Coordinates of C-alpha atoms and ligand atoms in Angstrom, one line a residue:
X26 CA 40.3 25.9 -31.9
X27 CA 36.5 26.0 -32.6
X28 CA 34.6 23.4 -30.5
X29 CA 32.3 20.9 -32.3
X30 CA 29.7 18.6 -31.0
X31 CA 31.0 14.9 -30.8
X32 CA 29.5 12.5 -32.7
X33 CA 28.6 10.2 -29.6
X34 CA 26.5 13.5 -28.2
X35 CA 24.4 14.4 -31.6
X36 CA 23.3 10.5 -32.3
X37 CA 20.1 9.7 -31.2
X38 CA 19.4 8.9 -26.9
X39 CA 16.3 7.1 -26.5
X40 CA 13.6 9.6 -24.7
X41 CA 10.9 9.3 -23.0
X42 CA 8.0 10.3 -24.7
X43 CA 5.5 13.3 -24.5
X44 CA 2.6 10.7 -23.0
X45 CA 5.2 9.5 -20.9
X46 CA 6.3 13.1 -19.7
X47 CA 2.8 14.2 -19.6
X48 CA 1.6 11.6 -17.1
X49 CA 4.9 12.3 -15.2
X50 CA 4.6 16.1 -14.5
X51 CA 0.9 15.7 -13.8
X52 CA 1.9 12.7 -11.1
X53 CA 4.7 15.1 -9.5
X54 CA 2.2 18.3 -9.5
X55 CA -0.9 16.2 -8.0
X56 CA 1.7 14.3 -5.3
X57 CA 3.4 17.7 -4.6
X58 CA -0.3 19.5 -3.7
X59 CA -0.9 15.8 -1.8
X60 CA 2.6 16.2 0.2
X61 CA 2.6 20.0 0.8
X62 CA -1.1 21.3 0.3
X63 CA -2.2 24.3 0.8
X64 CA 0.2 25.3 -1.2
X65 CA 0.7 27.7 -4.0
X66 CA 1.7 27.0 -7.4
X67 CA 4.6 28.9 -7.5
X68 CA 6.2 26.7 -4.8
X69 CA 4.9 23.4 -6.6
X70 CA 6.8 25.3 -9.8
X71 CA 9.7 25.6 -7.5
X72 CA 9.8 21.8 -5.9
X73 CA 8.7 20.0 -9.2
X74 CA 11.6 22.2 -11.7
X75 CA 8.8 22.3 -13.9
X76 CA 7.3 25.6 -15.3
X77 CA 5.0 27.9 -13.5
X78 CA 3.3 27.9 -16.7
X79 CA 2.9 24.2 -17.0
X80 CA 2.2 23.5 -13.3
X81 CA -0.6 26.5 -13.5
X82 CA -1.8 24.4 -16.4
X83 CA -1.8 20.7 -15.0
X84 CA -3.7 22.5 -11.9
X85 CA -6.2 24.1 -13.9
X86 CA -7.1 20.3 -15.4
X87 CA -7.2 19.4 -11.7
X88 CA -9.6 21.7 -10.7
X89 CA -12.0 21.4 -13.3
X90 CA -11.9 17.4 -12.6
X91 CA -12.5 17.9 -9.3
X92 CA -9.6 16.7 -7.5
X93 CA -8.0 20.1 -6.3
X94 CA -9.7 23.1 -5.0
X95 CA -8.3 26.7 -5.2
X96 CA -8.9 29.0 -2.2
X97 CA -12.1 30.5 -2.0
X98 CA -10.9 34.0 -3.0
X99 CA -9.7 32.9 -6.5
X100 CA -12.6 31.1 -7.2
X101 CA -14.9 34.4 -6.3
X102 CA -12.0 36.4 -8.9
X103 CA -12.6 33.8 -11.5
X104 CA -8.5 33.8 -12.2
X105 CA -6.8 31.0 -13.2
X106 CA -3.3 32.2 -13.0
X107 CA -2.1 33.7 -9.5
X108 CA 0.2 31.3 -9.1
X109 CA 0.7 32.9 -5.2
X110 CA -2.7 31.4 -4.1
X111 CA -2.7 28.4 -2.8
X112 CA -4.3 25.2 -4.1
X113 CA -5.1 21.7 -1.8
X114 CA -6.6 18.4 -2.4
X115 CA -10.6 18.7 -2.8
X116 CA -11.4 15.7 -0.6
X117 CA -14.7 15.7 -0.5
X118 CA -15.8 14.6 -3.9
X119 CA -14.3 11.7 -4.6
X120 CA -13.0 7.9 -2.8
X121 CA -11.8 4.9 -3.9
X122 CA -13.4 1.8 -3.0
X123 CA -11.1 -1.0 -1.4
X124 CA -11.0 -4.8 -0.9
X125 CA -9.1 -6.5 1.0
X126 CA -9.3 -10.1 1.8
X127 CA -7.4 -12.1 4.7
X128 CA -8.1 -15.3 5.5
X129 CA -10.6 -15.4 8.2
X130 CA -12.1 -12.2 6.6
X131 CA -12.7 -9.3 3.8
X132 CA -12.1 -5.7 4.8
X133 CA -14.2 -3.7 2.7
X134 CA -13.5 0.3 3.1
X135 CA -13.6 3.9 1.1
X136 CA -10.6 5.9 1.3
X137 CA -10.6 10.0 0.5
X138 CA -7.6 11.3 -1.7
X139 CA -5.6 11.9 1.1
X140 CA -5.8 8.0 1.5
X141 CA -7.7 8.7 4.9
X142 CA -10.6 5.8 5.7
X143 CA -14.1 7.4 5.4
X144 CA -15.8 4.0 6.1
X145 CA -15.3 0.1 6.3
X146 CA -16.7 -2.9 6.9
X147 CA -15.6 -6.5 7.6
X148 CA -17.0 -9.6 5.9
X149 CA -16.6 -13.1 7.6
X150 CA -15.9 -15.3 4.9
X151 CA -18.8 -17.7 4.6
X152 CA -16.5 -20.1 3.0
X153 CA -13.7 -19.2 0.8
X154 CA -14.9 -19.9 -3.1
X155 CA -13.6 -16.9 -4.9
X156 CA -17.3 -15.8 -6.5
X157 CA -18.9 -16.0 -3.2
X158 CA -15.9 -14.0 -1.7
X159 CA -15.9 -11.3 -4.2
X160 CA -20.0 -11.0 -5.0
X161 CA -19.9 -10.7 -0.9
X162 CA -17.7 -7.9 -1.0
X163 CA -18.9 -6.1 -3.7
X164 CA -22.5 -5.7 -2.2
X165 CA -20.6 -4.7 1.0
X166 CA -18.6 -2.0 -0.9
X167 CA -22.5 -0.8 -2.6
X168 CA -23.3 -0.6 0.5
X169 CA -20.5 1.7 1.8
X170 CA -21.4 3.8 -1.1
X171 CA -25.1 4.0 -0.6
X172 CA -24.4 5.2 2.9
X173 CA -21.7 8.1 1.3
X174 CA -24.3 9.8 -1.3
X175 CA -22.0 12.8 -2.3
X176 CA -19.0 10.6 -2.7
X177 CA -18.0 9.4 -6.4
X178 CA -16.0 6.1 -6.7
X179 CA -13.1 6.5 -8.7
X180 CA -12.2 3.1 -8.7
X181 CA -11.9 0.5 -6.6
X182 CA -8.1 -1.3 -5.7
X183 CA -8.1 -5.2 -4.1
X184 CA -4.9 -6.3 -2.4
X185 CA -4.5 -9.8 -0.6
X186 CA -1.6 -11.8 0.4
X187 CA 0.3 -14.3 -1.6
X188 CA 0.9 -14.6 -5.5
X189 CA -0.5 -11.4 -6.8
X190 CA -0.4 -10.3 -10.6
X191 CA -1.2 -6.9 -10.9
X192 CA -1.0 -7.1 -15.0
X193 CA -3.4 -9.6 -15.4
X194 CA -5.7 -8.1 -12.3
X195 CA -5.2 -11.8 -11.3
X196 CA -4.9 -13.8 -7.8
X197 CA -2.5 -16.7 -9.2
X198 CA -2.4 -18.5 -5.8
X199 CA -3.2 -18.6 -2.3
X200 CA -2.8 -21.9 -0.8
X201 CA -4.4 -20.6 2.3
X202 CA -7.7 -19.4 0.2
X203 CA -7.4 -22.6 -1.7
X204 CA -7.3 -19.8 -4.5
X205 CA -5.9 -20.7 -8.0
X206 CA -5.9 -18.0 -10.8
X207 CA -8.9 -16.1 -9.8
X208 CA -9.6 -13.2 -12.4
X209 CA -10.2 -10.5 -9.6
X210 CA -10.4 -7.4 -11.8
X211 CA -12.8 -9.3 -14.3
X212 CA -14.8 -10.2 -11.5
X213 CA -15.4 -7.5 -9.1
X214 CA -15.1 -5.2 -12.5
X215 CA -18.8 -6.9 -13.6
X216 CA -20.3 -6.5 -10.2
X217 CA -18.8 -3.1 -9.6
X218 CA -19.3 -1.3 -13.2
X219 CA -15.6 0.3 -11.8
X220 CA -12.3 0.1 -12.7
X221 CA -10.7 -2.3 -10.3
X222 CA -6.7 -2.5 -10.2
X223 CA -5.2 -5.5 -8.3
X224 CA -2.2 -6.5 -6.3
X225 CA -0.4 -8.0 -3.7
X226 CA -0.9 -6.8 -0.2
X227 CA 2.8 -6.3 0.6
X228 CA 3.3 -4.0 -2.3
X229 CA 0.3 -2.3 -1.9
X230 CA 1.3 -1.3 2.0
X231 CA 4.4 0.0 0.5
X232 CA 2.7 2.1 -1.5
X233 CA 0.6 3.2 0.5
X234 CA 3.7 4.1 2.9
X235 CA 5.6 6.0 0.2
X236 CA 1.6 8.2 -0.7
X237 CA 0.5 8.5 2.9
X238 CA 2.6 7.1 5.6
X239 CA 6.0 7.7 7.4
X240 CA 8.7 6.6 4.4
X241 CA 7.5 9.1 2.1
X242 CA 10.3 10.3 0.7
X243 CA 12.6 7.2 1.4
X244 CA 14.7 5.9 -1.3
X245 CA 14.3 2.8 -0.4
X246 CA 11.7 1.2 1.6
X247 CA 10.9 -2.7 2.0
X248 CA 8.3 -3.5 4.2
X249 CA 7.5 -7.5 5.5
X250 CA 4.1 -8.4 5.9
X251 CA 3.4 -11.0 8.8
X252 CA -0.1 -11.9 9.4
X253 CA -1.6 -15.3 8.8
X254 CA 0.4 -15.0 5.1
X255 CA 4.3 -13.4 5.4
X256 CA 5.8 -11.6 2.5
X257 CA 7.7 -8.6 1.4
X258 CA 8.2 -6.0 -0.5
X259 CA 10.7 -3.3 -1.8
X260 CA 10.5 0.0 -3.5
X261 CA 13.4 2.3 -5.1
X262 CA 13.1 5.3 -6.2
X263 CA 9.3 5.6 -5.9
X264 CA 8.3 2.2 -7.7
X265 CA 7.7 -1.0 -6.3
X266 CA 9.6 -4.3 -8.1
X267 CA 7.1 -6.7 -9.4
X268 CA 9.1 -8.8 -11.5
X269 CA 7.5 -10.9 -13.7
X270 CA 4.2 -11.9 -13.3
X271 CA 4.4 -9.8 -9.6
X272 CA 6.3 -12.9 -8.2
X273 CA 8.7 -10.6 -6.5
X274 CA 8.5 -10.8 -2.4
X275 CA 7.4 -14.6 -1.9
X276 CA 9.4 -15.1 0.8
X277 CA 6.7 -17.7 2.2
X278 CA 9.1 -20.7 2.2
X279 CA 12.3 -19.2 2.9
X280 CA 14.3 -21.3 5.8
X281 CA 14.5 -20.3 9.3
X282 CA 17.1 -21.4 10.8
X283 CA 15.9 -23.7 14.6
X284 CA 12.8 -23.7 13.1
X285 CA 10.3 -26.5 14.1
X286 CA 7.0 -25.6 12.9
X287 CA 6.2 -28.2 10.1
X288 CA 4.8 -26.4 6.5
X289 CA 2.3 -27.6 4.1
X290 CA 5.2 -27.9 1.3
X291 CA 6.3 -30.5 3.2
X292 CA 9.2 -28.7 4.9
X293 CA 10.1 -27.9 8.3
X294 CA 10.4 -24.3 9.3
X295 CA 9.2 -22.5 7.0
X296 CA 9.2 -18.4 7.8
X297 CA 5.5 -18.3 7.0
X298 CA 4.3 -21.0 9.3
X299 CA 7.0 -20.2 11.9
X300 CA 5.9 -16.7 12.1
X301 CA 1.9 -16.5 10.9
X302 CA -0.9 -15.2 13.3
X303 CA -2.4 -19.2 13.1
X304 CA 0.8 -20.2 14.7
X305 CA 0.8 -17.6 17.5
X306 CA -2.7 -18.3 18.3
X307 CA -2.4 -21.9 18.8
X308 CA 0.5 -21.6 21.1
X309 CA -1.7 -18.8 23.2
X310 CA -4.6 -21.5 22.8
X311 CA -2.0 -24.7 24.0
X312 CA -0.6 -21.9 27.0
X313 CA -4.4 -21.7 27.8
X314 CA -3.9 -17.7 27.2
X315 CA -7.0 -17.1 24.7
X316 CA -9.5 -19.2 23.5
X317 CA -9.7 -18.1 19.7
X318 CA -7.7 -17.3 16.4
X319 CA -7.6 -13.4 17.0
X320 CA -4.5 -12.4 17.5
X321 CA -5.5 -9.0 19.2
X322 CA -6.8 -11.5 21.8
X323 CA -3.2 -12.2 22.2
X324 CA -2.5 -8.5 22.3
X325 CA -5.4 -7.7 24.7
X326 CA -4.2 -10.5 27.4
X327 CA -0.9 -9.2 27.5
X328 CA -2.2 -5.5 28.1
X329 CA -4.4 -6.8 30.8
X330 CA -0.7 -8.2 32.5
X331 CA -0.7 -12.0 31.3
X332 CA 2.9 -12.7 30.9
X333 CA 2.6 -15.7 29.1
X334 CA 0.5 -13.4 26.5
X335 CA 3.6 -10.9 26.3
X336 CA 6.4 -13.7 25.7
X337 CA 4.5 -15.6 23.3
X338 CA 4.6 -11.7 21.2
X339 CA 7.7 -11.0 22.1
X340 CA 9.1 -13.9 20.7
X341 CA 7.5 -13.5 17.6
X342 CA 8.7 -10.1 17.1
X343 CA 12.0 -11.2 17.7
X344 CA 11.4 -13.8 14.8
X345 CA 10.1 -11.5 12.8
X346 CA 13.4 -9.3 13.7
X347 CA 15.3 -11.5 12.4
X348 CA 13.5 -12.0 9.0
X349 CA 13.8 -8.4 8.7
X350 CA 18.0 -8.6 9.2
X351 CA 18.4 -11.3 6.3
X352 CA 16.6 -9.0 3.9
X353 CA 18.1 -5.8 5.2
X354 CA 21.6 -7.9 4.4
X355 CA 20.1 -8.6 0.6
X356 CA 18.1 -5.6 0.0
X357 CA 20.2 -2.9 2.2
X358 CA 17.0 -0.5 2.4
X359 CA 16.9 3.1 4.0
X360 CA 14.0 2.5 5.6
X361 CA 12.6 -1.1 6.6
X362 CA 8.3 -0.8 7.3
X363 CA 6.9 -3.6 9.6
X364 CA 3.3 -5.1 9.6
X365 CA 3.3 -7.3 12.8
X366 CA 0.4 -7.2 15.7
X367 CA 3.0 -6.9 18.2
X368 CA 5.8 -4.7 17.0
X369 CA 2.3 -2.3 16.3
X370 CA 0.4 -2.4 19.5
X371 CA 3.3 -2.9 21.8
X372 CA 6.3 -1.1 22.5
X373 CA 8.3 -3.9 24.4
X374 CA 8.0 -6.1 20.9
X375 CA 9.7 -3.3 18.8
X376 CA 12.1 -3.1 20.9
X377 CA 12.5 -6.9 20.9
X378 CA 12.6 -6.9 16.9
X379 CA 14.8 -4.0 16.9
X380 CA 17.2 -5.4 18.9
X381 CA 17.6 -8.3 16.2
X382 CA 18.2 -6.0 13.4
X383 CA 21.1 -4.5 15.4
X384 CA 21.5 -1.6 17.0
X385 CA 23.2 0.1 13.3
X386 CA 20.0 -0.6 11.5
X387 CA 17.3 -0.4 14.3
X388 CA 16.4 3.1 13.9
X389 CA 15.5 2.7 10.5
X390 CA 12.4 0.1 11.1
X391 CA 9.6 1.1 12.2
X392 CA 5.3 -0.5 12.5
X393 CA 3.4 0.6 9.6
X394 CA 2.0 3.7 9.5
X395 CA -1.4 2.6 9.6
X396 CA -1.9 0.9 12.6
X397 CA -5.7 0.7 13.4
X398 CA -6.6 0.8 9.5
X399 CA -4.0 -1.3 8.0
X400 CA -6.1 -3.8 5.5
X401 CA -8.4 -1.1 5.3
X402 CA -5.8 1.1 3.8
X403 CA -4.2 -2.2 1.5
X404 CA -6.8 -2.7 -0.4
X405 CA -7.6 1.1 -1.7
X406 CA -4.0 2.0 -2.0
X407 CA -4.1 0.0 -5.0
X408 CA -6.4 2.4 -7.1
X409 CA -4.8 5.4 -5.3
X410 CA -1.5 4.4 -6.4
X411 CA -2.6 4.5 -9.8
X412 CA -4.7 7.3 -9.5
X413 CA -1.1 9.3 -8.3
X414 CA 0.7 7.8 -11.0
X415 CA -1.5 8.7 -13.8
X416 CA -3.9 11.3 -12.7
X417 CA -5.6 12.6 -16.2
X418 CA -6.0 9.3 -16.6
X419 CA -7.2 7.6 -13.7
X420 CA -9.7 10.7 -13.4
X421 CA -13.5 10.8 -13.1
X422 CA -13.2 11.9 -16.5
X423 CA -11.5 8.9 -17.9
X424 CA -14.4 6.7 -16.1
Ligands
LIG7 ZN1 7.0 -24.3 3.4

């Protein structure tokens, strides 16, 4: 009997389109010479499934933008098609400018391709009015550029804590700023002349994570954020859930269960208050441990043997273990990222927060990959995130 097509199979699927498959294969050949470079194109043809023609082609575009380099040898032979010579990220040409801003200060930095920090700077906030804030980190990031001649910006990517809408390039509020629908990309877009691409801080670790850091690859990663602000943030399958207007990963608020630490919304126990750097501080300040609101004084005291010092951070990475647990239970991640002073500088505090977790899921969460560069690395990640997704068009050519 002659087999026909079934209906169900000939009607119409909808398709991505050729934009949409465009910006795809050009985001999997640029990541793949990010994740494996040197490499040649015949083993990006081989990883990606997509042609060797095609992958020659979206390399050739790469090159002649200046974000890939061919090896010296092909250059000198003028060829563009050996697909056995191997191509790698040209670093030297071009960064992205980032901003990040915490609540005591900005971080201000220039990352290279390979999302490595080329230079920073810190800002103390000279109170917190969102102009003030943004002019100052501007000039800070002209400054950064003055002092890197032969770099070109490609863009520059902000990230701070709190409600972040990445659509709108807008801050829609951080109590702990006093901030209130602040137009960050309009702003530091005028004083910048760059693009700027904006989000939350949370998100834009976890991005960072999935370009740079130790879960690339993951299927899954959530990382939780606990500085002075706490939130979260998850990724599947290479994107990060925003929800609308970004509101995913406020997790600010949720309960904590014993919890005594009373919270501006009127509550008591609230994860961020119970577990922010402000609150760790004080009790180091009460225990008469440091003198400040730096928590790597905290850090410092406990290296140097105080005890008190190394309880106090302990117990907070214990807390912050047990944050981690209820969203593992909602969330059920491969791989659980943690941005924490203690669980980062000390090993007895992962251990601590580990041991909360369980001993099933304690493997899979570890510090952040960034350790000494973290909110240097937040706020860039942003435009390098976009720059991976959507290389021809996030592309010195496009600006
Ligand atoms: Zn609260």
């Amino acid at each position: 009997m002659p087999r026909t097509a079934a209906p169900l199979l000939t009607s119409p699927v909808p398709r991505a389109s050729d934009s949409d498959r465009r910006r795809t294969s050009a985001s999997v050949v640029l990541r793949s010479v990010l994740e494996h470079g040197p490499v040649a194109r015949s083993t990006i043809a081989r990883l990606t499934g997509l042609s060797p023609a095609s992958v020659t082609d979206y390399c050739s575009r790469f090159a002649e933008l200046g974000l890939i380099r061919e090896s010296a040898e092909l250059r000198r032979s003028k060829g563009v098609g050996r697909p056995h010579l191997p191509v790698d990220l040209d670093d030297s040409r071009f960064v992205v400018g980032g901003v990040h801003v915490a609540v005591p200060y900005t971080t201000v930095a220039l990352l290279d391709l390979r999302g490595q920090v080329v230079a920073r700077s810190e800002v103390k906030h000279a109170g917190t009015e969102p102009a003030r804030v943004l002019g100052r980190a501007a000039d800070a990031l002209a400054a950064l550029l003055a002092g890197s001649p032969r770099s070109r910006a490609l863009g520059v990517g902000f990230a701070t804590g709190g409600w972040v809408d990445r659509d709108s390039g807008t801050v829609v509020e951080h109590p702990l700023l006093g901030w209130r629908e602040v137009q960050v990309r309009q702003v530091l877009g005028a004083r910048t002349g760059l693009p700027v691409h904006v989000d939350g801080h949370a998100r834009a670790l976890v991005n960072a994570e999935r370009l740079f850091g130790r879960a690339r690859g993951s299927r899954s990663v959530l990382h939780l954020f606990a500085g002075n602000v706490v939130d979260s943030a998850f990724a599947t399958h290479d994107e990060v859930h925003h929800g609308p207007r970004s509101q995913a990963g406020s997790i600010a608020h949720l309960p904590v269960p014993g919890g005594t630490e009373p919270c501006a919304c009127g509550r008591v126990g609230c994860l961020q208050v119970e577990l922010s750097e402000r609150t760790l501080c004080r009790l180091a300040r009460e225990a008469g441990v440091v003198d400040g609101v730096n928590p790597m004084h905290v850090v410092s005291a406990a290296a140097a043997g105080d005890p008190v010092a190394g309880r106090l951070l302990r117990e907070r990475s214990r807390r912050v273990g047990r944050a981690v647990g209820l969203l593992q239970d909602v969330l059920n991640p491969e791989r659980v990222v943690v941005t924490e002073v203690g669980a980062m500088h000390r090993a007895d505090c992962l251990a601590a927060l580990r041991e909360e977790v369980g001993a099933d899921r304690a493997a899979t969460v570890s510090p952040i990959s960034f350790t000494d560069s973290v909110l240097a690395v937040a706020g860039g990640s942003v435009a390098l995130d976009v720059l991976y997704r959507d290389p021809l068009a996030a592309s010195p050519e496009a600006i």
